[in-house]
Coordinates of C-alpha atoms and ligand atoms in Angstrom, one line a residue:
X269 CA 118.7 89.4 98.8
X270 CA 120.3 86.5 97.2
X271 CA 122.3 88.6 94.7
X272 CA 126.0 89.0 94.9
X273 CA 127.0 92.5 95.9
X274 CA 128.6 94.6 93.2
X275 CA 132.3 95.1 93.5
X276 CA 133.0 97.9 91.0
X277 CA 131.0 101.0 90.0
X278 CA 128.6 100.5 87.1
X279 CA 125.2 101.8 86.2
X280 CA 123.2 100.6 89.1
X281 CA 119.7 99.2 88.9
X282 CA 118.0 102.3 90.2
X283 CA 120.6 104.8 89.1
X284 CA 119.8 103.7 85.5
X285 CA 117.4 105.8 83.6
X286 CA 115.0 104.5 81.0
X287 CA 117.5 105.2 78.3
X288 CA 120.2 103.3 80.2
X289 CA 117.8 100.3 80.5
X290 CA 117.3 100.6 76.8
X291 CA 121.1 100.6 76.1
X292 CA 121.6 97.6 78.5
X293 CA 118.9 95.6 76.7
X294 CA 120.0 96.4 73.2
X295 CA 123.6 95.6 74.1
X296 CA 122.5 92.0 74.7
X297 CA 120.3 91.9 71.6
X298 CA 117.0 92.1 73.3
X299 CA 113.9 93.3 71.3
X300 CA 112.6 96.9 72.0
X301 CA 109.5 95.8 73.8
X302 CA 111.6 94.5 76.7
X303 CA 112.4 98.1 77.6
X304 CA 108.8 98.9 78.7
X305 CA 108.5 95.5 80.4
X306 CA 111.6 96.1 82.5
X307 CA 110.9 99.8 83.2
X308 CA 107.3 99.2 84.2
X309 CA 108.2 96.3 86.3
X310 CA 111.0 98.1 88.2
X311 CA 109.3 101.5 88.5
X312 CA 105.5 101.2 88.1
X313 CA 104.9 97.8 89.7
X314 CA 107.8 98.5 92.0
X315 CA 108.7 94.8 91.9
X316 CA 112.1 93.2 92.5
X317 CA 113.9 92.3 89.3
X318 CA 113.9 88.6 90.1
X319 CA 110.1 88.7 90.4
X320 CA 109.4 90.2 86.9
X321 CA 107.8 87.2 85.4
X322 CA 107.1 89.1 82.2
X323 CA 110.8 88.6 81.5
X324 CA 112.4 85.2 80.8
X325 CA 114.3 83.8 83.7
X326 CA 117.6 83.8 81.9
X327 CA 117.2 87.4 81.0
X328 CA 116.5 88.3 84.6
X329 CA 119.7 86.5 85.6
X330 CA 121.7 88.5 83.0
X331 CA 120.2 91.8 84.0
X332 CA 120.9 91.0 87.7
X333 CA 124.6 91.2 86.8
X334 CA 124.3 94.0 84.2
X335 CA 122.3 96.2 86.5
X336 CA 123.7 95.6 90.0
X337 CA 122.1 96.9 93.2
X338 CA 124.0 99.7 94.9
X339 CA 123.3 98.7 98.5
X340 CA 123.8 95.5 100.4
X341 CA 121.8 94.8 103.5
X342 CA 123.9 94.8 106.7
X343 CA 121.0 94.5 109.2
X344 CA 117.3 95.0 109.2
X345 CA 115.1 95.3 112.2
X346 CA 111.3 95.6 112.7
X347 CA 109.8 97.3 115.8
X348 CA 107.7 95.4 118.2
X349 CA 104.5 96.9 116.9
X350 CA 105.5 95.9 113.3
X351 CA 105.0 99.4 112.0
X352 CA 108.6 100.6 111.7
X353 CA 111.4 98.8 109.9
X354 CA 114.9 100.0 109.7
X355 CA 117.8 99.0 107.5
X356 CA 121.5 99.5 107.7
X357 CA 123.0 99.2 104.2
X358 CA 126.6 99.0 102.9
X359 CA 127.5 100.7 99.6
X360 CA 130.0 99.3 97.2
X361 CA 132.9 101.2 98.8
X362 CA 131.9 100.1 102.3
X363 CA 130.2 103.3 103.7
X364 CA 127.1 102.5 105.7
X365 CA 123.8 104.4 105.6
X366 CA 120.3 103.9 107.2
X367 CA 116.8 103.9 105.9
X368 CA 113.5 103.7 107.9
X369 CA 110.1 102.6 106.7
X370 CA 107.1 103.8 108.7
X371 CA 103.7 102.2 108.0
X372 CA 100.5 103.7 109.3
X373 CA 96.9 103.3 108.5
X374 CA 96.8 106.0 105.8
X375 CA 100.4 106.0 104.5
X376 CA 103.8 104.4 104.1
X377 CA 106.7 106.8 104.5
X378 CA 110.4 106.1 103.8
X379 CA 113.0 108.1 105.6
X380 CA 116.2 108.2 103.4
X381 CA 119.8 109.2 103.9
X382 CA 121.3 111.7 101.4
X383 CA 124.9 111.4 102.6
X384 CA 127.1 108.9 104.4
X385 CA 127.7 110.9 107.6
X386 CA 127.3 114.6 107.8
X387 CA 129.7 117.6 107.9
X388 CA 127.3 119.9 109.8
X389 CA 128.3 118.8 113.2
X390 CA 125.1 119.5 115.1
X391 CA 126.1 118.7 118.7
X392 CA 123.0 116.6 119.6
X393 CA 123.0 114.4 116.5
X394 CA 124.6 111.0 116.1
X395 CA 125.4 111.5 112.5
X396 CA 126.9 114.9 113.1
X397 CA 129.0 113.5 115.9
X398 CA 130.4 110.8 113.6
X399 CA 131.4 113.2 110.8
X400 CA 131.2 113.2 107.0
X401 CA 132.2 110.4 104.7
X402 CA 130.7 111.2 101.3
X403 CA 127.7 112.2 99.3
X404 CA 125.3 109.5 98.1
X405 CA 124.5 109.3 94.4
X406 CA 121.1 109.3 92.8
X407 CA 120.9 105.5 92.5
X408 CA 121.8 105.0 96.2
X409 CA 119.1 107.5 97.3
X410 CA 116.3 106.2 95.1
X411 CA 117.2 102.6 95.8
X412 CA 116.6 103.1 99.5
X413 CA 112.9 103.9 98.7
X414 CA 112.5 101.0 96.3
X415 CA 114.1 98.5 98.6
X416 CA 111.8 99.6 101.4
X417 CA 108.9 99.3 99.0
X418 CA 109.8 95.7 98.4
X419 CA 109.4 95.0 102.1
X420 CA 105.8 96.3 102.4
X421 CA 102.4 95.5 100.8
X422 CA 101.4 99.1 101.3
X423 CA 102.3 101.5 98.5
X424 CA 105.0 103.9 99.6
X425 CA 103.4 107.3 99.3
X426 CA 105.7 109.6 101.2
X427 CA 109.5 110.1 101.3
X428 CA 111.3 112.3 103.8
X429 CA 115.0 113.3 103.5
X430 CA 115.5 113.0 107.3
X431 CA 118.0 110.2 107.5
X432 CA 121.7 110.7 107.6
X433 CA 123.2 113.7 106.0
X434 CA 122.3 117.2 105.0
X435 CA 120.3 117.0 101.7
X436 CA 120.9 120.6 100.7
X437 CA 124.7 120.1 100.9
X438 CA 124.2 117.5 98.2
X439 CA 121.6 119.6 96.4
X440 CA 122.1 118.7 92.7
X441 CA 122.0 115.0 93.4
X442 CA 119.0 115.4 95.8
X443 CA 117.1 117.4 93.1
X444 CA 117.7 114.6 90.6
X445 CA 116.6 112.0 93.1
X446 CA 113.4 114.0 93.8
X447 CA 112.7 114.1 90.0
X448 CA 113.1 110.4 89.7
X449 CA 111.0 109.6 92.8
X450 CA 108.3 111.9 91.2
X451 CA 108.6 110.8 87.5
X452 CA 109.6 107.2 87.7
X453 CA 108.2 106.1 91.0
X454 CA 105.1 108.3 90.7
X455 CA 105.3 109.8 94.2
X456 CA 103.5 113.2 94.4
X457 CA 105.9 116.1 94.9
X458 CA 103.9 117.3 97.9
X459 CA 104.6 114.0 99.5
X460 CA 108.4 114.5 99.1
X461 CA 109.9 116.3 102.1
X462 CA 113.4 117.7 102.2
X463 CA 114.7 118.6 105.7
X464 CA 117.5 121.1 106.0
X465 CA 119.5 122.5 108.9
X466 CA 119.5 125.8 107.1
X467 CA 121.8 125.7 104.1
X468 CA 120.4 129.0 102.8
X469 CA 121.8 128.8 99.2
X470 CA 120.4 125.3 98.9
X471 CA 117.0 126.5 100.1
X472 CA 116.9 129.1 97.3
X473 CA 118.0 126.4 94.8
X474 CA 115.2 124.2 95.9
X475 CA 112.8 127.1 95.7
X476 CA 113.7 127.5 92.0
X477 CA 113.2 123.9 91.2
X478 CA 109.9 123.3 89.5
X479 CA 108.8 120.5 91.8
X480 CA 106.6 121.7 94.7
X481 CA 108.3 119.5 97.3
X482 CA 107.7 120.2 101.0
X483 CA 110.5 121.9 102.9
X484 CA 111.3 121.2 106.6
X485 CA 113.7 123.5 108.4
X486 CA 115.5 122.3 111.5
X487 CA 115.5 125.2 113.9
X488 CA 115.9 123.9 117.5
X489 CA 116.4 127.4 119.0
X490 CA 114.6 130.7 118.7
X491 CA 117.8 132.9 118.9
X492 CA 121.3 132.9 117.4
X493 CA 123.2 132.6 120.7
X494 CA 121.6 129.3 121.6
X495 CA 121.3 128.0 118.0
X496 CA 125.1 128.4 117.5
X497 CA 125.7 126.0 120.4
X498 CA 123.5 123.3 118.8
X499 CA 123.9 124.0 115.1
X500 CA 127.4 125.2 114.1
X501 CA 126.1 126.2 110.6
X502 CA 124.2 129.0 112.3
X503 CA 127.4 131.0 112.4
X504 CA 127.4 131.1 108.6
X505 CA 123.6 131.3 108.1
X506 CA 122.0 133.0 111.1
X507 CA 118.5 132.3 112.1
X508 CA 117.0 135.4 110.5
X509 CA 118.5 134.4 107.1
X510 CA 117.2 130.9 107.4
X511 CA 113.7 132.0 108.3
X512 CA 113.8 134.5 105.4
X513 CA 114.7 131.8 103.0
X514 CA 111.9 129.7 104.4
X515 CA 109.5 132.6 104.0
X516 CA 110.5 133.0 100.3
X517 CA 110.2 129.3 99.7
X518 CA 106.6 129.4 101.1
X519 CA 105.9 132.4 98.9
X520 CA 107.3 131.0 95.7
X521 CA 105.8 127.5 96.1
X522 CA 102.7 128.4 97.8
X523 CA 103.5 125.6 100.2
X524 CA 103.5 125.7 104.0
X525 CA 107.0 125.2 105.5
X526 CA 107.5 122.9 108.4
X527 CA 110.0 123.6 111.2
X528 CA 111.6 120.9 113.3
X529 CA 112.5 121.6 116.9
X530 CA 114.2 119.0 119.0
X531 CA 113.1 119.7 122.6
X532 CA 116.0 119.6 125.1
X533 CA 115.1 119.9 128.8
X534 CA 116.3 123.2 130.3
X535 CA 117.9 124.3 127.1
X536 CA 115.3 125.3 124.5
X537 CA 112.0 124.4 126.2
X538 CA 111.0 127.5 128.3
X539 CA 107.7 129.4 127.8
X540 CA 109.7 132.5 126.9
X541 CA 111.6 130.6 124.2
X542 CA 108.2 129.4 122.8
X543 CA 107.0 133.0 122.7
X544 CA 110.2 134.1 120.9
X545 CA 109.9 131.3 118.4
X546 CA 106.2 132.1 117.8
X547 CA 107.1 135.7 117.2
X548 CA 109.8 134.7 114.6
X549 CA 107.5 132.5 112.7
X550 CA 104.8 135.1 112.1
X551 CA 103.6 135.9 108.6
X552 CA 104.8 132.9 106.6
X553 CA 102.5 132.1 103.7
X554 CA 100.2 129.2 104.6
X555 CA 101.3 129.7 108.3
X556 CA 104.1 127.9 110.0
X557 CA 104.0 124.3 111.2
X558 CA 106.3 123.3 114.0
X559 CA 107.1 119.6 114.8
X560 CA 108.3 119.3 118.4
X561 CA 110.6 116.2 118.7
X562 CA 111.6 115.1 122.2
X563 CA 115.4 114.8 122.1
X564 CA 116.7 111.4 121.5
X565 CA 119.6 111.3 124.0
X566 CA 123.1 110.7 122.4
X567 CA 126.2 109.8 124.3
X568 CA 128.3 112.7 123.2
X569 CA 125.6 115.2 124.1
X570 CA 124.5 115.8 127.7
X571 CA 120.9 116.9 127.0
X572 CA 117.7 115.0 127.9
X573 CA 114.2 115.3 126.6
X574 CA 111.8 117.4 128.6
X575 CA 108.8 115.7 130.3
X576 CA 105.6 115.5 128.3
X577 CA 103.9 118.2 130.4
X578 CA 106.7 120.7 129.6
X579 CA 106.6 119.9 125.9
X580 CA 102.8 120.3 125.9
X581 CA 103.1 123.7 127.6
X582 CA 105.7 124.8 125.0
X583 CA 103.3 123.6 122.3
X584 CA 100.4 125.6 123.9
X585 CA 102.4 128.8 123.9
X586 CA 103.3 128.3 120.2
X587 CA 99.7 127.6 119.3
X588 CA 98.7 130.8 121.2
X589 CA 101.1 132.7 118.9
X590 CA 99.2 131.3 115.9
X591 CA 101.6 128.6 115.0
X592 CA 100.4 125.1 114.1
X593 CA 102.1 122.5 116.3
X594 CA 102.5 118.8 116.4
X595 CA 104.2 116.9 119.2
X596 CA 106.0 113.9 117.7
X597 CA 106.3 110.6 119.4
X598 CA 109.5 108.5 119.3
X599 CA 108.8 105.8 116.7
X600 CA 110.4 102.5 116.8
X601 CA 112.6 103.3 119.8
X602 CA 113.0 99.6 120.5
X603 CA 114.9 99.2 117.2
X604 CA 117.0 102.3 117.3
X605 CA 114.7 103.7 114.6
X606 CA 116.5 107.0 115.1
X607 CA 118.7 107.5 112.1
X608 CA 122.4 107.3 112.9
X609 CA 121.7 105.0 115.9
X610 CA 121.9 101.7 114.1
X611 CA 125.1 102.4 112.4
X612 CA 126.6 103.7 115.6
X613 CA 125.6 100.6 117.4
X614 CA 127.2 98.4 114.7
X615 CA 130.4 100.5 114.9
X616 CA 130.3 100.1 118.7
X617 CA 130.0 96.4 118.6
X618 CA 132.9 96.2 116.1
X619 CA 135.0 98.4 118.4
X620 CA 134.1 96.5 121.5
X621 CA 135.3 93.3 119.8
X622 CA 138.6 95.0 118.9
X623 CA 141.0 94.9 121.9
X624 CA 142.5 98.3 123.0
X625 CA 139.7 100.5 121.8
X626 CA 137.4 102.4 124.1
X627 CA 133.6 102.1 123.8
X628 CA 132.1 104.4 121.3
X629 CA 129.9 107.4 122.0
X630 CA 126.3 106.5 122.3
X631 CA 124.3 107.9 119.5
X632 CA 120.8 108.3 118.4
X633 CA 118.6 110.2 116.0
X634 CA 114.9 110.5 115.7
X635 CA 112.9 109.1 113.0
X636 CA 110.5 111.8 111.9
Ligands
SAH870 N1 120.3 117.2 108.0 C1 118.9 117.5 107.9 C2 118.1 116.2 107.8 C3 118.5 115.0 108.6 S1 118.3 115.2 110.3 C4 118.4 118.3 109.1 O1 119.2 118.4 110.0 O2 117.3 118.8 109.0 C5 116.5 115.0 110.5 C6 116.0 115.6 111.7 O3 116.4 114.8 112.9 C7 116.4 117.0 112.0 O4 115.4 117.8 112.3 C8 117.4 116.8 113.1 O5 117.6 118.0 113.8 C9 116.7 115.7 113.9 N2 117.6 115.1 114.9 C10 118.9 114.8 114.8 N3 119.4 114.3 116.0 C11 118.3 114.2 116.8 C12 118.2 113.8 118.2 N4 119.2 113.3 118.8 N5 117.0 114.0 118.8 C13 116.0 114.5 118.1 N6 116.0 114.9 116.8 C14 117.2 114.8 116.2
SF4_871 FE1 123.7 116.8 109.8 FE2 121.0 117.1 110.2 FE3 122.6 115.7 112.0 FE4 122.8 118.4 111.8 S1 121.0 117.2 112.4 S2 124.5 116.9 111.9 S3 122.5 118.7 109.6 S4 122.2 115.1 109.9

């Protein structure tokens, strides 16, 4: 991007609603028909502002300043197979967040961050290990999707809230961002997925929202004793309450709920634990779908991923209990495509170049 980063908070380009665009254009005396040209260009064509040739060049330059971007690229990396691209962005106040674009034959998916950092403290997660900085705003969330769109020919059809942060701890903003991704960008609600570690009130809030978005619940354990050691929030919202909320979500929306399960060797991957999990997930409307994710090792957590054979056995036990299972592969491992990992590496290299500071904890997070 050749544009100068914004230095003070204003209406950002993708935080601005159509009415804000209208106000910005009328403030500089532009005729009414420019509103549709600008809106359609940014949201329907999904083109960068400086490529909107329906607008005169001078106007584009004026708007570039009047409607600044919220995010400045710090680094961008593409995986060896070219399918996965990952960005580290810096917001106006300096916080850094990550976004991942995943291209495949039938879809382009963007994985967005909803917060800078995360307060939930899951022990195996790089973002959780680093702690919470702040909530992202609507413009910062939506802009991640649009900026990723600018980097691919394929139309972005899916968005997953599986980057940094707990989306349901920032639920009002996330709901507005979902509305804008649906209304303005035209992404089908079913192709918008919110992943939560089990913020039960937020799950009910989302269930009441009119958009039938997909809910993913990060479980990682079939019982409270183990889950508490991995997900501290389980002490507040135990597993039965989380699954109940998921059950209600499925019933209200008529949508199948997905469960995420990071497989950790010798911790949560035994056949008995698979049976327990299968038992817990019985009777959800539309059935339950479990994504098994081999753990991405992080420095501050001693766990390792199980071998493939063990994960397949776990998957077979779940399937025998009537649960639909997918074993995920690690995407874009060569570019740290796991959310939280790129920012941690940047921080590490900064610390290593500062005398007197120890090397940082290694960190990693899976892309979905
Ligand atoms: N806070 C939300 C969404 C972001 S995390 C949540 O926890 O659901 C997205 C997914 O990545 C979650 O399922 C999370 O448990 C998983 N994850 C985090 N760290 C991981 C790691 N080191 N290995 C594998 N999966 C991880
Ligand atoms: Fe936060 Fe999700 Fe990481 Fe837990 S797994 S610390 S909820 S980002």
